[in-house]
Amino acid sequence: MTTHSTLAHAFTSLLLLCTQPGCIAPDSDDDDSSSAGGATQQYESQSGTLSTLNSAGRSGSYYLPARASDQVVPLLLGFHATGSSGASFLSTFSAEALERGFAIIAPDSRISPAGDTTWEVGTEPGEITPDYTHSLAAIAEMQEQHGLLIDPQRVLTAGYSGGASSAPYLATNEELFTAFASLHGGVFPGGIGDHIVPGWFSTGEDDSLRSPEHVQGHLDSLVPLGFNELEL
């Protein structure tokens, strides 16, 4: 599958279409908003630059759909290719997000010792990298500063090329995520966690670096770890 068709397939399979009224956050017994005059607000769609910075001083980009203040929305956490940025990832999938009504958080990677803008992925069980913590901090920023309410049943990580391995790394180590998509990339099995979720891998016949056979090998490396809902 190509990058876009794989991502669309992942969204469809996860029922990531939240356009009907009813994606509402559960009521809280401690919610005194009604007595405090906290009526439901309508938020317009918004995109911008994250204020959260990583160790290299890089941040990332985000898109939040139009929604009610008490409405939960699906989330895509996206990891850009080597040499790229969160803004580039966001621009690639912003039309899809607008049409389907999901949020995108696309952090920027670190800068490697060699000077590359690329991701650091754990290769040992329980290993937490600075890119891992930066990604979670970016999500927290959207929740705390922009009132993002995440649909807990529809939270996808997706990475492209050099960012592809970050998607299963985060998705299998954090209970928040419900699936991952690795687009024209692979996986480092050593850093994979025990949170079993569905996964999608993509490549193309014209990808000379990641042939279908090569990517199939990465998919197969997850099967002994208990992952049985994987597609290429």
XYZ file of N, CA and C in Angstrom:
696
model
N 0.825 -1.201 0.000
C 0.000 0.000 0.000
C 0.863 1.256 0.000
N 0.325 2.317 -0.525
C 1.031 3.587 -0.468
C 0.821 4.234 0.891
N 1.563 5.303 1.135
C 1.470 6.000 2.413
C 0.057 6.452 2.717
N -0.583 7.166 1.792
C -1.894 7.722 2.068
C -2.954 6.642 2.204
N -2.910 5.598 1.350
C -3.933 4.562 1.434
C -3.791 3.755 2.713
N -2.550 3.544 3.170
C -2.364 2.828 4.421
C -2.918 3.619 5.590
N -2.635 4.915 5.617
C -3.128 5.736 6.711
C -4.650 5.802 6.684
N -5.235 5.951 5.507
C -6.690 5.978 5.402
C -7.287 4.649 5.848
N -6.629 3.555 5.489
C -7.100 2.234 5.907
C -7.054 2.110 7.419
N -5.997 2.617 8.022
C -5.893 2.572 9.477
C -7.016 3.377 10.125
N -7.281 4.564 9.599
C -8.357 5.391 10.152
C -9.704 4.685 10.027
N -9.953 4.112 8.858
C -11.234 3.450 8.644
C -11.392 2.261 9.578
N -10.337 1.474 9.710
C -10.396 0.299 10.561
C -10.605 0.660 12.020
N -10.099 1.812 12.415
C -10.258 2.270 13.799
C -11.543 3.066 13.996
N -12.357 3.188 12.921
C -13.557 4.023 12.982
C -13.202 5.439 13.413
N -12.171 5.977 12.765
C -11.696 7.299 13.132
C -12.501 8.407 12.468
N -13.760 8.151 12.215
C -14.625 9.198 11.676
C -15.549 9.634 12.797
N -15.282 10.788 13.367
C -16.063 11.275 14.507
C -16.785 12.550 14.105
N -17.663 12.430 13.107
C -18.332 13.616 12.598
C -19.752 13.748 13.128
N -20.236 12.726 13.829
C -21.592 12.778 14.344
C -21.605 13.332 15.764
N -22.622 14.088 16.137
C -22.727 14.520 17.528
C -22.873 13.302 18.405
N -22.153 13.246 19.470
C -22.207 12.077 20.331
C -20.838 11.630 20.772
N -19.788 12.140 20.144
C -18.438 11.878 20.635
C -18.199 12.814 21.814
N -18.832 12.523 22.911
C -18.846 13.417 24.051
C -18.080 12.794 25.202
N -17.310 13.613 25.892
C -16.557 13.110 27.032
C -17.509 12.621 28.111
N -17.148 11.537 28.833
C -18.016 11.026 29.891
C -18.246 12.074 30.964
N -19.431 12.013 31.559
C -19.743 12.916 32.648
C -18.856 12.620 33.838
N -18.502 13.664 34.576
C -17.704 13.506 35.779
C -18.517 13.920 36.981
N -18.464 13.113 38.050
C -19.186 13.431 39.270
C -18.653 14.695 39.913
N -17.415 15.055 39.559
C -16.788 16.217 40.159
C -16.933 17.466 39.303
N -17.720 17.361 38.228
C -17.837 18.479 37.289
C -18.851 19.483 37.818
N -18.369 20.666 38.199
C -19.251 21.717 38.688
C -19.420 22.824 37.660
N -19.158 22.481 36.378
C -19.170 23.510 35.346
C -20.539 24.162 35.217
N -21.610 23.360 35.408
C -22.936 23.925 35.232
C -23.225 24.985 36.285
N -22.807 24.696 37.529
C -23.063 25.662 38.587
C -22.152 26.866 38.472
N -21.036 26.697 37.787
C -20.090 27.792 37.624
C -20.341 28.571 36.341
N -21.425 28.210 35.654
C -21.731 28.910 34.410
C -20.854 28.457 33.267
N -20.286 27.252 33.368
C -19.382 26.757 32.335
C -20.125 26.087 31.208
N -20.849 26.837 30.408
C -21.605 26.286 29.290
C -20.649 25.741 28.236
N -21.150 24.780 27.464
C -20.354 24.208 26.379
C -19.967 25.290 25.387
N -18.700 25.283 24.988
C -18.201 26.246 24.013
C -17.965 25.549 22.680
N -17.926 26.329 21.635
C -17.598 25.821 20.314
C -16.214 26.321 19.929
N -15.320 25.402 19.655
C -13.962 25.751 19.252
C -13.847 25.697 17.735
N -13.246 26.700 17.159
C -12.939 26.665 15.739
C -11.700 25.804 15.503
N -11.544 25.327 14.273
C -10.337 24.570 13.950
C -9.119 25.477 14.114
N -8.012 24.861 14.471
C -6.814 25.644 14.778
C -5.575 24.838 14.425
N -4.570 25.505 13.900
C -3.272 24.880 13.664
C -2.182 25.846 14.091
N -1.026 25.314 14.418
C 0.043 26.181 14.867
C 1.292 25.419 15.233
N 2.173 26.103 15.937
C 3.451 25.552 16.360
C 3.400 25.226 17.846
N 3.904 24.073 18.206
C 3.964 23.690 19.613
C 4.897 24.625 20.372
N 4.575 24.886 21.610
C 5.483 25.657 22.457
C 6.449 24.750 23.207
N 6.091 23.484 23.325
C 6.971 22.504 23.960
C 8.230 22.316 23.118
N 9.391 22.431 23.730
C 10.664 22.302 23.014
C 11.397 21.035 23.443
N 12.128 20.457 22.494
C 12.988 19.327 22.845
C 14.401 19.825 23.142
N 15.323 18.892 23.351
C 16.679 19.270 23.755
C 17.417 20.065 22.696
N 16.954 19.967 21.436
C 17.579 20.704 20.343
C 16.908 22.049 20.111
N 15.906 22.371 20.932
C 15.182 23.622 20.750
C 14.141 23.556 19.652
N 13.844 22.358 19.169
C 12.812 22.182 18.149
C 11.475 21.895 18.831
N 10.388 22.140 18.143
C 9.079 21.973 18.766
C 8.198 20.999 17.984
N 7.473 21.500 16.998
C 6.562 20.665 16.233
C 5.338 21.461 15.838
N 4.348 20.775 15.284
C 3.143 21.431 14.780
C 1.912 20.649 15.194
N 0.757 21.317 15.104
C -0.478 20.646 15.484
C -1.647 21.167 14.667
N -2.686 20.348 14.597
C -3.967 20.743 14.029
C -5.057 20.208 14.942
N -6.001 21.069 15.318
C -7.156 20.682 16.120
C -8.412 20.994 15.322
N -9.331 20.038 15.203
C -10.538 20.272 14.408
C -11.548 21.141 15.143
N -12.485 21.682 14.412
C -13.615 22.376 15.026
C -14.386 21.360 15.864
N -14.799 21.790 17.056
C -15.442 20.840 17.965
C -16.096 21.590 19.105
N -16.951 20.900 19.841
C -17.493 21.427 21.083
C -16.483 21.185 22.189
N -16.544 21.997 23.222
C -15.558 21.895 24.301
C -15.659 20.592 25.076
N -16.810 19.893 24.973
C -16.966 18.616 25.669
C -16.913 17.426 24.713
N -16.406 17.654 23.504
C -16.366 16.613 22.481
C -14.986 15.973 22.416
N -14.966 14.653 22.470
C -13.702 13.946 22.292
C -13.447 13.747 20.802
N -12.174 13.767 20.415
C -11.831 13.609 19.007
C -10.710 12.578 18.868
N -10.676 11.884 17.746
C -9.558 10.978 17.471
C -8.257 11.762 17.335
N -7.155 11.099 17.624
C -5.846 11.747 17.564
C -4.869 10.937 16.730
N -4.134 11.626 15.879
C -2.987 11.063 15.169
C -1.729 11.735 15.699
N -0.817 10.948 16.247
C 0.513 11.427 16.618
C 1.451 11.031 15.494
N 2.040 12.030 14.805
C 2.799 11.756 13.602
C 4.279 12.043 13.726
N 5.093 11.177 13.108
C 6.555 11.292 13.145
C 7.091 11.473 11.726
N 7.723 12.611 11.500
C 8.216 12.973 10.172
C 9.421 12.136 9.748
N 9.781 12.262 8.480
C 10.943 11.572 7.930
C 12.232 12.255 8.377
N 13.339 11.551 8.254
C 14.648 12.132 8.542
C 14.874 13.362 7.659
N 15.362 14.431 8.286
C 15.621 15.658 7.550
C 14.408 16.545 7.373
N 13.296 16.151 7.981
C 12.068 16.900 7.794
C 11.616 17.519 9.121
N 10.327 17.779 9.235
C 9.802 18.456 10.415
C 8.353 18.069 10.644
N 7.849 18.382 11.836
C 6.454 18.141 12.119
C 5.537 18.929 11.198
N 5.956 20.131 10.826
C 5.145 20.951 9.926
C 4.939 20.262 8.582
N 5.971 19.576 8.105
C 5.859 18.863 6.840
C 4.888 17.693 6.958
N 4.984 16.943 8.051
C 4.060 15.832 8.269
C 2.632 16.362 8.329
N 2.449 17.440 9.060
C 1.117 18.017 9.218
C 0.531 18.421 7.871
N 1.330 19.056 7.035
C 0.823 19.518 5.748
C 0.410 18.346 4.857
N 1.082 17.208 5.025
C 0.756 16.036 4.218
C -0.623 15.491 4.536
N -1.012 15.539 5.797
C -2.251 14.892 6.216
C -3.310 15.869 6.713
N -3.096 17.162 6.549
C -4.052 18.141 7.066
C -5.397 18.067 6.345
N -5.391 17.822 5.040
C -6.657 17.720 4.313
C -7.458 16.528 4.812
N -6.767 15.433 5.082
C -7.437 14.245 5.622
C -8.030 14.546 6.998
N -7.279 15.272 7.804
C -7.752 15.615 9.150
C -8.966 16.529 9.092
N -8.954 17.468 8.172
C -10.081 18.380 8.009
C -11.330 17.626 7.594
N -11.174 16.697 6.666
C -12.318 15.938 6.161
C -12.881 14.988 7.216
N -12.004 14.352 7.978
C -12.434 13.294 8.898
C -12.599 13.768 10.331
N -12.151 14.975 10.641
C -12.387 15.530 11.958
C -11.527 14.973 13.069
N -10.246 14.719 12.786
C -9.353 14.262 13.840
C -8.229 15.269 14.074
N -7.611 15.163 15.240
C -6.501 16.049 15.598
C -5.180 15.427 15.164
N -4.221 16.273 14.836
C -2.858 15.826 14.534
C -1.888 16.553 15.456
N -1.026 15.805 16.086
C 0.118 16.365 16.806
C 1.360 15.794 16.160
N 2.212 16.666 15.642
C 3.389 16.238 14.881
C 4.637 16.886 15.474
N 5.243 16.250 16.462
C 6.438 16.836 17.076
C 7.627 16.826 16.136
N 8.586 17.693 16.412
C 9.867 17.661 15.710
C 10.803 16.684 16.423
N 11.667 16.056 15.641
C 12.656 15.158 16.221
C 13.814 15.939 16.847
N 14.660 15.230 17.512
C 15.929 15.771 18.018
C 16.865 16.031 16.833
N 18.047 16.503 17.120
C 19.146 16.535 16.152
C 20.192 15.544 16.636
N 20.515 14.583 15.792
C 21.427 13.513 16.182
C 22.855 14.042 16.323
N 23.748 13.271 16.955
C 25.154 13.688 17.056
C 25.799 13.967 15.702
N 25.264 13.313 14.647
C 25.802 13.535 13.304
C 25.206 14.768 12.637
N 24.257 15.421 13.332
C 23.660 16.632 12.789
C 22.375 16.416 12.014
N 21.842 15.191 12.039
C 20.620 14.894 11.300
C 19.387 15.144 12.169
N 18.331 15.632 11.546
C 17.057 15.751 12.249
C 16.338 14.412 12.107
N 16.598 13.538 13.079
C 16.035 12.197 13.022
C 15.708 11.716 14.420
N 14.986 10.617 14.505
C 14.421 10.150 15.766
C 15.322 9.154 16.475
N 15.295 9.205 17.792
C 15.979 8.212 18.610
C 14.928 7.268 19.185
N 15.065 5.999 18.866
C 14.101 4.978 19.276
C 14.773 4.022 20.253
N 14.067 3.627 21.289
C 14.611 2.671 22.239
C 14.883 1.322 21.606
N 15.963 0.704 22.011
C 16.308 -0.620 21.489
C 16.352 -1.675 22.589
N 16.037 -1.273 23.813
C 15.997 -2.186 24.946
C 14.645 -2.064 25.637
N 14.184 -3.127 26.302
C 12.886 -3.062 26.984
C 12.842 -1.922 28.006
N 11.806 -1.126 27.947
C 11.620 -0.046 28.902
C 12.465 1.188 28.660
N 13.250 1.217 27.591
C 14.105 2.374 27.317
C 13.269 3.566 26.865
N 13.482 4.710 27.498
C 12.753 5.929 27.177
C 13.736 6.953 26.629
N 13.503 7.394 25.404
C 14.399 8.359 24.759
C 13.848 9.781 24.909
N 14.687 10.788 24.699
C 14.182 12.174 24.726
C 13.073 12.439 23.712
N 13.117 11.785 22.551
C 12.053 11.959 21.571
C 10.729 11.398 22.100
N 10.805 10.325 22.830
C 9.624 9.710 23.456
C 8.972 10.706 24.418
N 9.769 11.270 25.318
C 9.218 12.196 26.309
C 8.729 13.489 25.656
N 9.415 13.950 24.606
C 8.975 15.155 23.904
C 7.608 14.930 23.258
N 7.398 13.755 22.699
C 6.118 13.444 22.057
C 4.979 13.465 23.068
N 5.205 12.873 24.228
C 4.170 12.869 25.255
C 3.930 14.276 25.802
N 4.990 15.071 25.900
C 4.839 16.449 26.364
C 4.015 17.265 25.374
N 4.163 16.976 24.087
C 3.387 17.686 23.074
C 1.899 17.380 23.220
N 1.578 16.140 23.508
C 0.173 15.770 23.735
C -0.364 16.485 24.969
N 0.423 16.481 26.033
C -0.001 17.147 27.267
C -0.248 18.632 27.034
N 0.569 19.256 26.195
C 0.375 20.675 25.893
C -0.986 20.920 25.262
N -1.368 20.081 24.316
C -2.655 20.249 23.650
C -3.816 20.050 24.621
N -3.658 19.120 25.531
C -4.716 18.872 26.510
C -4.840 20.020 27.506
N -3.716 20.492 27.987
C -3.725 21.489 29.053
C -3.955 22.907 28.552
N -3.429 23.231 27.379
C -3.508 24.604 26.891
C -4.604 24.839 25.858
N -5.066 23.768 25.215
C -6.055 23.934 24.150
C -7.322 23.122 24.390
N -7.435 22.510 25.547
C -8.660 21.796 25.887
C -8.932 20.573 25.049
N -7.891 19.940 24.505
C -8.091 18.755 23.680
C -8.568 17.592 24.535
N -9.699 17.028 24.160
C -10.224 15.817 24.782
C -10.058 14.689 23.778
N -9.265 13.698 24.118
C -8.911 12.626 23.189
C -9.880 11.462 23.329
N -10.357 10.976 22.191
C -11.181 9.771 22.183
C -10.289 8.587 22.548
N -10.478 7.963 23.692
C -9.549 6.919 24.133
C -9.565 5.659 23.281
N -10.561 5.519 22.417
C -10.649 4.331 21.574
C -10.036 4.544 20.193
N -9.583 5.763 19.899
C -9.101 6.055 18.547
C -7.894 6.977 18.596
N -6.757 6.384 18.917
C -5.512 7.141 19.056
C -4.426 6.401 18.269
N -4.035 6.969 17.168
C -3.120 6.325 16.229
C -1.768 7.024 16.211
N -0.696 6.246 16.200
C 0.622 6.792 15.894
C 0.977 6.388 14.468
N 1.620 7.287 13.748
C 2.051 6.985 12.384
C 3.364 7.686 12.120
N 4.292 6.980 11.507
C 5.577 7.568 11.170
C 5.958 7.238 9.748
N 6.680 8.155 9.119
C 7.073 7.976 7.728
C 8.588 7.877 7.617
N 9.067 6.898 6.865
C 10.485 6.726 6.570
C 11.303 6.648 7.862
N 12.192 7.615 8.109
C 12.999 7.579 9.319
C 12.196 7.729 10.592
N 10.952 8.200 10.480
C 10.083 8.304 11.650
C 9.188 7.102 11.845
N 9.243 6.155 10.907
C 8.311 5.023 10.947
C 8.476 4.166 12.200
N 9.713 3.946 12.633
C 9.948 3.065 13.778
C 9.481 3.688 15.090
N 9.320 5.014 15.110
C 8.832 5.667 16.326
C 7.373 5.334 16.595
N 6.608 5.060 15.543
C 5.175 4.796 15.710
C 4.921 3.539 16.543
N 5.489 2.381 16.193
C 5.275 1.211 17.047
C 5.975 1.325 18.396
N 7.071 2.047 18.448
C 7.793 2.245 19.708
C 6.898 2.934 20.737
N 6.271 4.042 20.352
C 5.373 4.754 21.268
C 4.094 3.973 21.511
N 3.515 3.443 20.441
C 2.198 2.811 20.553
C 2.209 1.575 21.444
N 3.340 0.865 21.483
C 3.387 -0.372 22.268
C 3.902 -0.164 23.683
N 4.326 1.057 23.988
C 4.829 1.348 25.335
C 3.912 2.265 26.137
N 2.860 2.778 25.502
C 1.938 3.686 26.179
C 0.503 3.194 25.993
N -0.222 3.073 27.099
C -1.597 2.592 27.055
C -2.522 3.527 26.284
N -2.122 4.786 26.108
C -2.953 5.762 25.418
C -3.300 5.332 24.004
N -2.366 4.668 23.318
C -2.501 4.441 21.881
C -3.245 3.145 21.573
N -3.988 3.171 20.470
C -4.797 2.018 20.089
C -4.344 1.349 18.789
N -3.408 1.941 18.072
C -2.899 1.341 16.838
C -1.707 2.153 16.346
N -0.968 1.571 15.394
C 0.141 2.305 14.780
C 0.197 2.013 13.296
N 0.829 2.933 12.560
C 1.066 2.756 11.132
C 2.517 3.114 10.843
N 3.238 2.179 10.263
C 4.640 2.379 9.904
C 4.712 2.537 8.387
N 4.972 3.739 7.923
C 4.889 4.083 6.512
C 6.278 4.144 5.885
N 6.565 3.188 5.036
C 7.860 3.106 4.355
C 9.008 3.086 5.367
N 8.901 2.215 6.344
C 9.935 2.097 7.363
C 9.835 0.764 8.072
N 10.487 0.689 9.234
C 10.539 -0.578 9.944
C 10.303 -0.435 11.423
N 10.921 -1.328 12.174
C 10.701 -1.392 13.604
C 11.961 -1.934 14.264
N 12.221 -1.485 15.503
C 13.305 -2.028 16.311
C 12.671 -2.885 17.400
N 12.648 -4.201 17.221
C 11.913 -5.073 18.152
C 12.380 -4.961 19.596
N 13.637 -4.637 19.821
C 14.155 -4.578 21.181
C 13.464 -3.549 22.054
N 12.969 -2.474 21.453
C 12.322 -1.421 22.224
C 10.809 -1.516 22.253
N 10.262 -2.548 21.629
C 8.814 -2.717 21.584
C 8.290 -3.109 22.960
N 7.180 -2.485 23.354
C 6.588 -2.768 24.654
C 5.582 -3.896 24.601
N 4.869 -4.103 25.701
C 3.924 -5.210 25.792
C 2.469 -4.769 25.655
N 2.253 -3.534 25.174
C 0.900 -3.062 24.893
C 0.557 -3.491 23.468
N -0.218 -4.555 23.335
C -0.498 -5.157 22.038
C -1.615 -4.397 21.334
N -1.297 -3.840 20.167
C -2.272 -3.077 19.382
C -2.152 -3.478 17.910
N -3.176 -3.217 17.104
C -3.072 -3.469 15.666
C -2.020 -2.570 15.028
N -1.431 -3.053 13.939
C -0.424 -2.266 13.239
C -0.522 -2.430 11.731
N -0.194 -1.362 11.020
C -0.175 -1.365 9.562
C 1.212 -0.955 9.074
N 1.706 -1.676 8.084
C 2.979 -1.343 7.449
C 2.701 -1.039 5.982
N 3.454 -0.092 5.422
C 3.286 0.220 4.007
C 4.641 0.402 3.354
N 4.663 0.161 2.059
C 5.798 0.501 1.211
C 5.292 0.498 -0.221
N 6.200 0.549 -1.180
C 5.792 0.521 -2.575
C 6.808 -0.234 -3.412
N 6.368 -0.709 -4.554
C 7.264 -1.461 -5.439
C 8.444 -0.610 -5.894
N 8.270 0.707 -5.915
C 9.328 1.603 -6.384
C 10.243 2.080 -5.266
N 9.997 1.646 -4.033
C 10.850 2.036 -2.911
C 12.070 1.114 -2.899
N 13.193 1.624 -3.386
C 14.391 0.795 -3.517
C 15.039 0.472 -2.176
N 14.753 1.267 -1.155
C 15.336 1.033 0.166
C 14.497 0.091 1.012
N 13.187 0.110 0.808
C 12.293 -0.688 1.651
C 11.321 -1.450 0.748
N 11.785 -2.531 0.198
C 10.953 -3.352 -0.674
C 9.848 -4.008 0.140
N 8.805 -4.497 -0.509
C 7.763 -5.219 0.232
C 8.321 -6.385 1.045
N 9.323 -7.065 0.503
C 9.920 -8.185 1.235
C 10.656 -7.695 2.480
N 11.331 -6.569 2.347
C 12.065 -5.995 3.478
C 11.099 -5.586 4.591
N 10.025 -4.892 4.222
C 9.059 -4.442 5.213
C 8.315 -5.627 5.826
N 8.065 -6.653 5.021
C 7.426 -7.861 5.555
C 8.278 -8.470 6.665
N 9.591 -8.399 6.510
C 10.483 -8.906 7.550
C 10.329 -8.152 8.853
N 10.140 -6.831 8.765
C 9.914 -6.042 9.974
C 8.591 -6.421 10.626
N 7.565 -6.585 9.799
C 6.272 -7.017 10.330
C 6.412 -8.367 11.041
N 7.081 -9.294 10.381
C 7.226 -10.633 10.942
C 7.981 -10.634 12.263
N 8.841 -9.639 12.477
C 9.620 -9.603 13.718
C 8.744 -9.319 14.934
N 7.534 -8.804 14.712
C 6.642 -8.509 15.825
C 5.749 -9.689 16.202
N 5.608 -10.639 15.306
C 4.709 -11.769 15.557
C 5.127 -12.576 16.787
N 6.406 -12.909 16.961
C 6.791 -13.651 18.174
C 6.566 -12.876 19.461
N 6.384 -11.560 19.363
C 6.165 -10.732 20.548
C 4.684 -10.656 20.923
N 3.834 -11.343 20.160
C 2.429 -11.397 20.491
C 1.514 -10.534 19.648
N 2.066 -9.874 18.627
C 1.264 -9.000 17.773
C 0.661 -9.844 16.641
N -0.657 -9.942 16.618
C -1.312 -10.778 15.629
C -2.312 -10.030 14.754
N -2.409 -8.714 14.920
C -3.260 -7.898 14.043
C -2.366 -6.937 13.286
N -1.637 -7.483 12.322
C -0.678 -6.708 11.543
C -1.002 -6.879 10.062
N -0.871 -5.792 9.308
C -1.147 -5.838 7.870
C -0.070 -5.095 7.109
N 0.178 -5.531 5.884
C 1.094 -4.847 4.968
C 0.323 -4.558 3.693
